């Protein structure tokens, strides 16, 4: 039995809640084999005791070797530093005036789309803006911005953000996989999250928009403990399940005293328009709904989910409902262009919504 064999086994064990194994996370500090004893030494920076215990249990169940006594030792972590917001730059490479997180309770609600277009709108308003995609489960920037190059590493460890569409970009997706710069290999997600601030040469930014992973996981924990967030925006769809999750997310931000800037309800409704030649000033029935036809045209909003969910939630949280973004095929298809809708069609009604939101954010920070 040698150390490598044990390591190979450990490589098949994922950190609870992640699709990544504990060895590549850098959680395995050492494996010591001494006669009939195997000691696995772990270093886990998460404060989540439940996950730690779960992991220890998982390891002891999967590493059982005849005639060997397997022990697992979890190293004590030094207490986390609390963030001194009067001295933000202490934790961040470059000078970033405002860090705003875009969060959601669950995936698929349009968080990345919203983050991207708000960032783009801020850039269009003339602010130096960065977009940091921290969604480790589904990094979106490589696709939405069509970036498939690896970021440059300078001075051995500083990572240069990729510049495209007037934005400075960084993403878990740029550095994962085998071509990841050496500096990113191994460390914990928490460490990586922190490195995205410390080791990326953001330079001077007015706004850094964070696209968070859904829910309230380790990335959020690191952020709330180590990075001084200036505000958070919650994205939700109007349906109820999403709203329950929104509550959890929003409550987390409240707990760590991050200012909630507001709620954005996405895919609120679908605007349906049509033409009926020869018809004027008459009512027709569509899906049981009376719709007026004027000058051969009609237009109405079809609500796919319960109406007003986002509004109710923003009232409960006592924060503004920043926008209700309709379902829009153009917004969805803009992904194929690798360019935010706000940028290539700034006059689009959806773009105008994002620009209005960006302006209202700027107002809060000026
Ligand atoms: N308002 C919208 N109208 C139509 N499609 C949308 C809208 N918002 C997001 N989408 C689409 O929904 C999918 C999920 O959006 P995404 O931003 O990736 O969500 P998340 O980051 O929350 O997982 C994507 O295919 C995106 O293009
Ligand atoms: Mg996303």
Short mmCIF file of C-alpha atoms and ligand atoms in Angstrom, two decimals:
data_model
loop_
_atom_site.label_atom_id
_atom_site.label_comp_id
_atom_site.label_asym_id
_atom_site.label_seq_id
_atom_site.Cartn_x
_atom_site.Cartn_y
_atom_site.Cartn_z
CA UNK A 1 0.00 0.00 0.00
CA UNK A 2 1.52 3.35 -0.90
CA UNK A 3 0.53 6.97 -0.65
CA UNK A 4 -0.36 7.29 -4.33
CA UNK A 5 -2.85 4.49 -4.16
CA UNK A 6 -4.61 6.24 -1.29
CA UNK A 7 -4.51 9.54 -3.19
CA UNK A 8 -6.05 7.87 -6.23
CA UNK A 9 -8.93 6.73 -4.03
CA UNK A 10 -9.30 10.15 -2.48
CA UNK A 11 -9.52 11.63 -5.96
CA UNK A 12 -12.82 9.83 -6.39
CA UNK A 13 -14.35 11.57 -3.39
CA UNK A 14 -16.10 14.88 -4.02
CA UNK A 15 -16.45 17.60 -1.45
CA UNK A 16 -20.12 17.48 -0.37
CA UNK A 17 -22.22 19.64 -2.63
CA UNK A 18 -19.54 20.06 -5.29
CA UNK A 19 -18.69 18.27 -8.49
CA UNK A 20 -15.07 18.41 -7.62
CA UNK A 21 -12.86 16.00 -5.72
CA UNK A 22 -11.12 16.84 -2.49
CA UNK A 23 -7.61 16.27 -3.88
CA UNK A 24 -7.97 18.78 -6.70
CA UNK A 25 -9.55 21.15 -4.21
CA UNK A 26 -6.32 20.97 -2.22
CA UNK A 27 -8.08 19.69 0.86
CA UNK A 28 -5.78 16.71 1.27
CA UNK A 29 -2.66 18.01 2.96
CA UNK A 30 -0.89 14.70 3.46
CA UNK A 31 -1.23 10.97 3.67
CA UNK A 32 1.08 9.32 6.18
CA UNK A 33 1.55 5.57 6.19
CA UNK A 34 3.25 4.14 9.23
CA UNK A 35 3.22 0.36 9.72
CA UNK A 36 -0.47 -0.48 9.96
CA UNK A 37 -1.67 3.07 10.32
CA UNK A 38 -2.79 5.36 7.56
CA UNK A 39 -3.39 8.97 8.53
CA UNK A 40 -5.14 11.24 6.07
CA UNK A 41 -4.60 14.87 6.92
CA UNK A 42 -7.20 17.30 5.67
CA UNK A 43 -7.32 21.03 5.64
CA UNK A 44 -10.76 22.46 4.99
CA UNK A 45 -11.31 26.17 5.13
CA UNK A 46 -15.09 25.92 5.18
CA UNK A 47 -16.73 26.67 8.50
CA UNK A 48 -19.47 24.24 7.67
CA UNK A 49 -19.08 21.58 10.37
CA UNK A 50 -21.84 19.46 8.91
CA UNK A 51 -20.03 19.14 5.59
CA UNK A 52 -16.75 18.40 7.30
CA UNK A 53 -18.30 15.58 9.29
CA UNK A 54 -20.05 14.29 6.22
CA UNK A 55 -16.75 14.23 4.37
CA UNK A 56 -14.90 12.43 7.15
CA UNK A 57 -17.62 9.82 7.23
CA UNK A 58 -17.49 9.43 3.46
CA UNK A 59 -13.71 8.97 3.49
CA UNK A 60 -13.72 6.43 6.28
CA UNK A 61 -16.40 4.46 4.47
CA UNK A 62 -14.64 4.41 1.14
CA UNK A 63 -11.09 3.88 2.34
CA UNK A 64 -11.11 0.58 4.14
CA UNK A 65 -8.00 -1.46 3.67
CA UNK A 66 -7.31 -4.84 5.09
CA UNK A 67 -4.96 -4.83 8.06
CA UNK A 68 -4.74 -1.04 8.04
CA UNK A 69 -6.19 1.34 10.54
CA UNK A 70 -7.32 4.49 8.76
CA UNK A 71 -7.42 7.76 10.69
CA UNK A 72 -8.61 11.09 9.41
CA UNK A 73 -7.30 14.23 10.90
CA UNK A 74 -8.83 17.61 10.09
CA UNK A 75 -6.43 20.46 10.73
CA UNK A 76 -7.68 23.43 12.66
CA UNK A 77 -8.10 26.48 10.52
CA UNK A 78 -6.97 29.84 11.76
CA UNK A 79 -9.91 32.12 12.53
CA UNK A 80 -11.13 34.04 9.53
CA UNK A 81 -10.27 37.65 9.23
CA UNK A 82 -13.27 39.89 9.35
CA UNK A 83 -13.55 42.43 6.61
CA UNK A 84 -12.66 45.97 7.41
CA UNK A 85 -14.82 47.85 4.97
CA UNK A 86 -13.07 51.12 5.70
CA UNK A 87 -10.08 49.62 3.99
CA UNK A 88 -11.60 47.65 1.15
CA UNK A 89 -8.60 47.58 -1.08
CA UNK A 90 -6.79 45.47 1.47
CA UNK A 91 -8.47 42.41 0.02
CA UNK A 92 -8.66 43.37 -3.57
CA UNK A 93 -6.10 43.76 -6.29
CA UNK A 94 -6.64 47.12 -7.94
CA UNK A 95 -9.09 49.79 -6.97
CA UNK A 96 -12.67 48.71 -7.21
CA UNK A 97 -15.18 51.25 -6.10
CA UNK A 98 -18.30 49.11 -5.92
CA UNK A 99 -18.74 45.37 -5.84
CA UNK A 100 -22.28 44.25 -6.59
CA UNK A 101 -23.40 40.65 -6.43
CA UNK A 102 -26.16 39.25 -8.61
CA UNK A 103 -27.68 36.30 -6.81
CA UNK A 104 -30.54 33.86 -7.14
CA UNK A 105 -32.02 31.05 -5.13
CA UNK A 106 -31.90 28.56 -7.96
CA UNK A 107 -30.30 28.16 -11.34
CA UNK A 108 -31.86 28.90 -14.68
CA UNK A 109 -33.69 32.04 -13.60
CA UNK A 110 -31.57 34.30 -15.79
CA UNK A 111 -29.02 35.46 -13.25
CA UNK A 112 -26.13 35.36 -15.70
CA UNK A 113 -28.14 37.08 -18.39
CA UNK A 114 -29.08 39.85 -15.98
CA UNK A 115 -25.53 40.20 -14.59
CA UNK A 116 -24.07 40.40 -18.09
CA UNK A 117 -26.53 42.98 -19.37
CA UNK A 118 -26.36 45.15 -16.26
CA UNK A 119 -22.55 45.11 -16.53
CA UNK A 120 -22.79 45.99 -20.18
CA UNK A 121 -25.25 48.81 -19.45
CA UNK A 122 -22.89 50.25 -16.82
CA UNK A 123 -20.04 50.13 -19.33
CA UNK A 124 -22.22 51.89 -21.86
CA UNK A 125 -22.96 54.62 -19.35
CA UNK A 126 -19.23 55.20 -19.27
CA UNK A 127 -18.28 53.36 -16.09
CA UNK A 128 -15.25 51.11 -15.95
CA UNK A 129 -16.86 47.78 -15.32
CA UNK A 130 -15.78 44.24 -14.66
CA UNK A 131 -17.81 41.05 -14.66
CA UNK A 132 -16.71 38.17 -12.48
CA UNK A 133 -18.45 34.88 -13.11
CA UNK A 134 -18.25 32.93 -9.86
CA UNK A 135 -20.76 30.30 -10.85
CA UNK A 136 -18.63 27.26 -10.34
CA UNK A 137 -21.50 24.93 -11.25
CA UNK A 138 -22.25 26.54 -14.56
CA UNK A 139 -19.83 29.26 -15.55
CA UNK A 140 -21.48 31.16 -18.35
CA UNK A 141 -19.00 33.75 -19.58
CA UNK A 142 -17.12 31.42 -21.92
CA UNK A 143 -20.40 30.92 -23.77
CA UNK A 144 -22.23 34.21 -23.38
CA UNK A 145 -19.18 36.22 -24.34
CA UNK A 146 -17.72 33.64 -26.68
CA UNK A 147 -14.41 33.61 -24.85
CA UNK A 148 -12.31 30.52 -25.30
CA UNK A 149 -8.86 31.80 -24.54
CA UNK A 150 -7.05 31.32 -21.25
CA UNK A 151 -6.22 34.41 -19.30
CA UNK A 152 -2.60 35.47 -19.19
CA UNK A 153 -0.61 34.97 -16.03
CA UNK A 154 1.96 37.63 -15.22
CA UNK A 155 4.62 37.79 -12.54
CA UNK A 156 4.07 34.14 -11.87
CA UNK A 157 0.74 34.53 -10.18
CA UNK A 158 -1.24 37.58 -11.23
CA UNK A 159 -4.01 36.84 -13.68
CA UNK A 160 -5.00 39.36 -16.31
CA UNK A 161 -8.75 39.62 -16.92
CA UNK A 162 -9.91 39.16 -20.48
CA UNK A 163 -11.20 42.33 -22.09
CA UNK A 164 -14.14 42.05 -24.40
CA UNK A 165 -17.21 44.11 -25.22
CA UNK A 166 -15.90 46.96 -23.08
CA UNK A 167 -15.80 44.78 -19.98
CA UNK A 168 -13.07 43.14 -17.95
CA UNK A 169 -14.02 39.51 -17.58
CA UNK A 170 -13.01 36.66 -15.36
CA UNK A 171 -14.70 33.32 -14.89
CA UNK A 172 -14.25 29.96 -13.24
CA UNK A 173 -14.84 28.73 -16.76
CA UNK A 174 -11.66 30.41 -18.04
CA UNK A 175 -9.45 28.55 -15.65
CA UNK A 176 -11.03 25.16 -15.20
CA UNK A 177 -9.98 22.15 -17.19
CA UNK A 178 -6.50 20.98 -17.95
CA UNK A 179 -5.23 24.23 -19.33
CA UNK A 180 -5.79 26.01 -16.04
CA UNK A 181 -2.88 28.19 -15.04
CA UNK A 182 -0.85 26.42 -12.38
CA UNK A 183 -1.70 29.02 -9.80
CA UNK A 184 -5.36 27.98 -9.85
CA UNK A 185 -4.84 24.29 -9.46
CA UNK A 186 -5.59 22.62 -6.21
CA UNK A 187 -6.88 25.31 -3.94
CA UNK A 188 -10.32 25.26 -2.45
CA UNK A 189 -13.20 27.02 -4.03
CA UNK A 190 -13.08 29.44 -1.15
CA UNK A 191 -9.44 30.12 -1.86
CA UNK A 192 -10.15 30.45 -5.56
CA UNK A 193 -12.98 32.83 -4.92
CA UNK A 194 -10.70 34.96 -2.83
CA UNK A 195 -7.98 34.76 -5.46
CA UNK A 196 -10.35 36.15 -8.04
CA UNK A 197 -10.18 39.35 -6.07
CA UNK A 198 -6.61 39.27 -4.85
CA UNK A 199 -4.76 37.85 -7.82
CA UNK A 200 -6.67 39.24 -10.79
CA UNK A 201 -5.32 42.52 -12.06
CA UNK A 202 -8.64 44.33 -12.20
CA UNK A 203 -7.01 47.73 -12.16
CA UNK A 204 -9.34 50.63 -11.54
CA UNK A 205 -13.00 49.79 -11.75
CA UNK A 206 -16.12 51.72 -10.94
CA UNK A 207 -18.19 48.56 -10.76
CA UNK A 208 -17.44 44.91 -10.45
CA UNK A 209 -20.53 42.79 -11.05
CA UNK A 210 -20.46 39.29 -9.60
CA UNK A 211 -22.44 36.47 -11.15
CA UNK A 212 -22.87 34.19 -8.14
CA UNK A 213 -23.68 30.50 -8.17
CA UNK A 214 -27.30 29.84 -7.20
CA UNK A 215 -28.16 29.31 -3.57
CA UNK A 216 -26.16 29.91 -0.47
CA UNK A 217 -23.01 27.81 -0.81
CA UNK A 218 -19.32 28.14 -0.15
CA UNK A 219 -18.71 30.94 -2.64
CA UNK A 220 -21.31 33.10 -0.92
CA UNK A 221 -19.80 32.26 2.43
CA UNK A 222 -16.34 33.32 1.33
CA UNK A 223 -17.69 36.47 -0.22
CA UNK A 224 -19.61 37.49 2.82
CA UNK A 225 -16.66 36.83 5.07
CA UNK A 226 -13.77 38.09 3.03
CA UNK A 227 -14.95 40.43 0.35
CA UNK A 228 -16.65 43.71 1.12
CA UNK A 229 -19.78 43.58 -1.00
CA UNK A 230 -21.42 46.92 -1.61
CA UNK A 231 -24.75 45.50 -2.56
CA UNK A 232 -26.70 42.56 -3.89
CA UNK A 233 -29.42 42.16 -6.47
CA UNK A 234 -31.72 39.18 -6.33
CA UNK A 235 -32.98 37.66 -9.57
CA UNK A 236 -36.05 35.49 -9.56
CA UNK A 237 -38.75 34.19 -11.81
CA UNK A 238 -42.27 34.90 -10.59
CA UNK A 239 -43.11 31.35 -9.63
CA UNK A 240 -43.39 30.28 -6.05
CA UNK A 241 -40.56 27.78 -5.76
CA UNK A 242 -38.10 30.36 -6.86
CA UNK A 243 -39.48 32.77 -4.31
CA UNK A 244 -38.94 30.40 -1.39
CA UNK A 245 -35.32 30.16 -2.46
CA UNK A 246 -35.11 33.88 -2.90
CA UNK A 247 -36.01 34.20 0.73
CA UNK A 248 -33.11 32.05 1.82
CA UNK A 249 -30.69 33.98 -0.35
CA UNK A 250 -32.02 37.36 0.61
CA UNK A 251 -32.01 36.45 4.28
CA UNK A 252 -28.37 35.43 4.00
CA UNK A 253 -27.42 38.84 2.63
CA UNK A 254 -29.37 40.48 5.40
CA UNK A 255 -27.57 38.42 8.00
CA UNK A 256 -24.17 39.53 6.75
CA UNK A 257 -25.46 43.08 6.43
CA UNK A 258 -24.99 43.38 2.69
CA UNK A 259 -27.28 46.01 1.30
CA UNK A 260 -30.05 44.51 -0.79
CA UNK A 261 -30.43 46.79 -3.77
CA UNK A 262 -33.57 45.18 -5.03
CA UNK A 263 -35.29 42.31 -6.78
CA UNK A 264 -35.38 41.72 -10.53
CA UNK A 265 -38.18 39.53 -11.72
CA UNK A 266 -37.16 37.77 -14.91
CA UNK A 267 -39.34 36.05 -17.48
CA UNK A 268 -42.25 37.86 -15.85
CA UNK A 269 -44.47 37.64 -18.86
CA UNK A 270 -44.44 37.28 -22.60
CA UNK A 271 -45.55 40.13 -24.77
CA UNK A 272 -47.64 38.81 -27.61
CA UNK A 273 -48.37 40.97 -30.61
CA UNK A 274 -50.31 40.34 -33.76
CA UNK A 275 -52.18 41.69 -36.69
CA UNK A 276 -55.70 41.06 -37.87
CA UNK A 277 -56.22 42.68 -41.28
CA UNK A 278 -59.35 44.73 -41.56
CA UNK A 279 -60.15 44.78 -37.85
CA UNK A 280 -60.40 47.95 -35.83
CA UNK A 281 -61.72 48.77 -32.40
CA UNK A 282 -62.96 45.29 -31.64
CA UNK A 283 -62.37 42.79 -28.92
CA UNK A 284 -61.15 39.27 -29.50
CA UNK A 285 -60.68 36.39 -27.12
CA UNK A 286 -57.24 34.82 -26.69
CA UNK A 287 -56.82 32.07 -24.09
CA UNK A 288 -59.93 33.30 -22.35
CA UNK A 289 -58.59 36.81 -22.20
CA UNK A 290 -60.26 39.77 -23.86
CA UNK A 291 -57.82 41.64 -26.06
CA UNK A 292 -58.52 44.84 -27.90
CA UNK A 293 -57.64 45.13 -31.57
CA UNK A 294 -56.94 48.63 -32.76
CA UNK A 295 -55.91 49.57 -36.28
CA UNK A 296 -55.46 45.90 -37.11
CA UNK A 297 -52.99 45.42 -34.25
CA UNK A 298 -53.13 43.83 -30.82
CA UNK A 299 -50.63 43.40 -28.03
CA UNK A 300 -51.00 41.84 -24.61
CA UNK A 301 -48.87 40.39 -21.86
CA UNK A 302 -49.22 36.70 -21.28
CA UNK A 303 -48.20 35.74 -17.74
CA UNK A 304 -46.59 32.33 -17.64
CA UNK A 305 -46.50 32.28 -13.86
CA UNK A 306 -48.44 33.86 -11.07
CA UNK A 307 -48.53 37.59 -11.52
CA UNK A 308 -46.93 39.93 -9.03
CA UNK A 309 -44.67 37.45 -7.22
CA UNK A 310 -41.59 39.61 -7.51
CA UNK A 311 -43.47 42.65 -6.35
CA UNK A 312 -44.78 40.82 -3.28
CA UNK A 313 -41.31 39.61 -2.44
CA UNK A 314 -39.67 42.98 -2.85
CA UNK A 315 -42.34 44.43 -0.55
CA UNK A 316 -41.62 41.75 2.04
CA UNK A 317 -37.92 42.55 1.89
CA UNK A 318 -38.63 46.23 1.85
CA UNK A 319 -36.49 46.75 -1.23
CA UNK A 320 -37.45 48.04 -4.67
CA UNK A 321 -38.57 45.83 -7.51
CA UNK A 322 -35.91 47.03 -9.94
CA UNK A 323 -37.43 45.54 -13.07
CA UNK A 324 -39.82 43.04 -14.56
CA UNK A 325 -38.07 41.61 -17.56
CA UNK A 326 -40.35 39.87 -20.04
CA UNK A 327 -39.54 36.63 -21.70
CA UNK A 328 -37.65 37.67 -24.80
CA UNK A 329 -36.43 35.55 -27.62
CA UNK A 330 -33.99 38.28 -28.63
CA UNK A 331 -32.43 38.21 -25.19
CA UNK A 332 -32.12 34.45 -25.32
CA UNK A 333 -30.65 34.47 -28.82
CA UNK A 334 -28.20 37.24 -27.98
CA UNK A 335 -26.12 34.52 -26.35
CA UNK A 336 -25.36 33.12 -29.80
CA UNK A 337 -23.85 36.42 -30.81
CA UNK A 338 -21.37 36.39 -27.93
CA UNK A 339 -22.29 39.99 -27.30
CA UNK A 340 -24.77 41.36 -24.75
CA UNK A 341 -28.09 42.53 -26.17
CA UNK A 342 -27.57 45.86 -24.40
CA UNK A 343 -24.45 46.38 -26.46
CA UNK A 344 -25.49 45.39 -29.96
CA UNK A 345 -29.02 46.70 -29.74
CA UNK A 346 -29.13 49.38 -27.09
CA UNK A 347 -32.52 50.64 -28.31
CA UNK A 348 -34.24 47.30 -27.78
CA UNK A 349 -37.00 47.54 -25.15
CA UNK A 350 -35.21 44.91 -23.05
CA UNK A 351 -31.94 46.84 -23.32
CA UNK A 352 -33.73 49.93 -22.18
CA UNK A 353 -34.86 48.09 -19.06
CA UNK A 354 -31.28 47.10 -18.23
CA UNK A 355 -30.00 50.61 -18.85
CA UNK A 356 -32.69 51.98 -16.55
CA UNK A 357 -31.66 49.49 -13.84
CA UNK A 358 -28.00 50.44 -14.29
CA UNK A 359 -28.89 54.12 -13.93
CA UNK A 360 -30.81 53.43 -10.74
CA UNK A 361 -27.80 51.55 -9.32
CA UNK A 362 -25.48 54.38 -10.18
CA UNK A 363 -27.83 56.76 -8.36
CA UNK A 364 -27.49 54.69 -5.20
CA UNK A 365 -23.69 54.92 -5.30
CA UNK A 366 -23.09 58.49 -6.36
N1 LIG B 1 -35.93 37.15 -20.13
C1 LIG B 1 -35.56 36.05 -20.79
N2 LIG B 1 -36.21 35.66 -21.89
C2 LIG B 1 -35.87 34.53 -22.55
N3 LIG B 1 -34.88 33.73 -22.20
C3 LIG B 1 -34.18 34.07 -21.11
C4 LIG B 1 -34.46 35.25 -20.35
N4 LIG B 1 -33.58 35.31 -19.32
C5 LIG B 1 -32.78 34.24 -19.45
N5 LIG B 1 -33.14 33.48 -20.51
C6 LIG B 1 -32.54 32.22 -20.96
O1 LIG B 1 -32.72 31.29 -19.92
C7 LIG B 1 -31.59 30.46 -19.79
C8 LIG B 1 -31.03 30.58 -18.39
O2 LIG B 1 -30.53 31.88 -18.19
P1 LIG B 1 -29.18 32.15 -17.39
O3 LIG B 1 -28.95 33.62 -17.41
O4 LIG B 1 -28.09 31.29 -17.86
O5 LIG B 1 -29.67 31.69 -15.94
P2 LIG B 1 -28.85 31.40 -14.59
O6 LIG B 1 -27.56 32.15 -14.67
O7 LIG B 1 -29.76 31.91 -13.53
O8 LIG B 1 -28.69 29.93 -14.52
C9 LIG B 1 -30.62 30.90 -20.86
O9 LIG B 1 -30.77 30.08 -21.97
C10 LIG B 1 -31.06 32.31 -21.17
O10 LIG B 1 -30.74 32.67 -22.50
MG1 LIG B 2 -25.64 31.37 -14.71
#
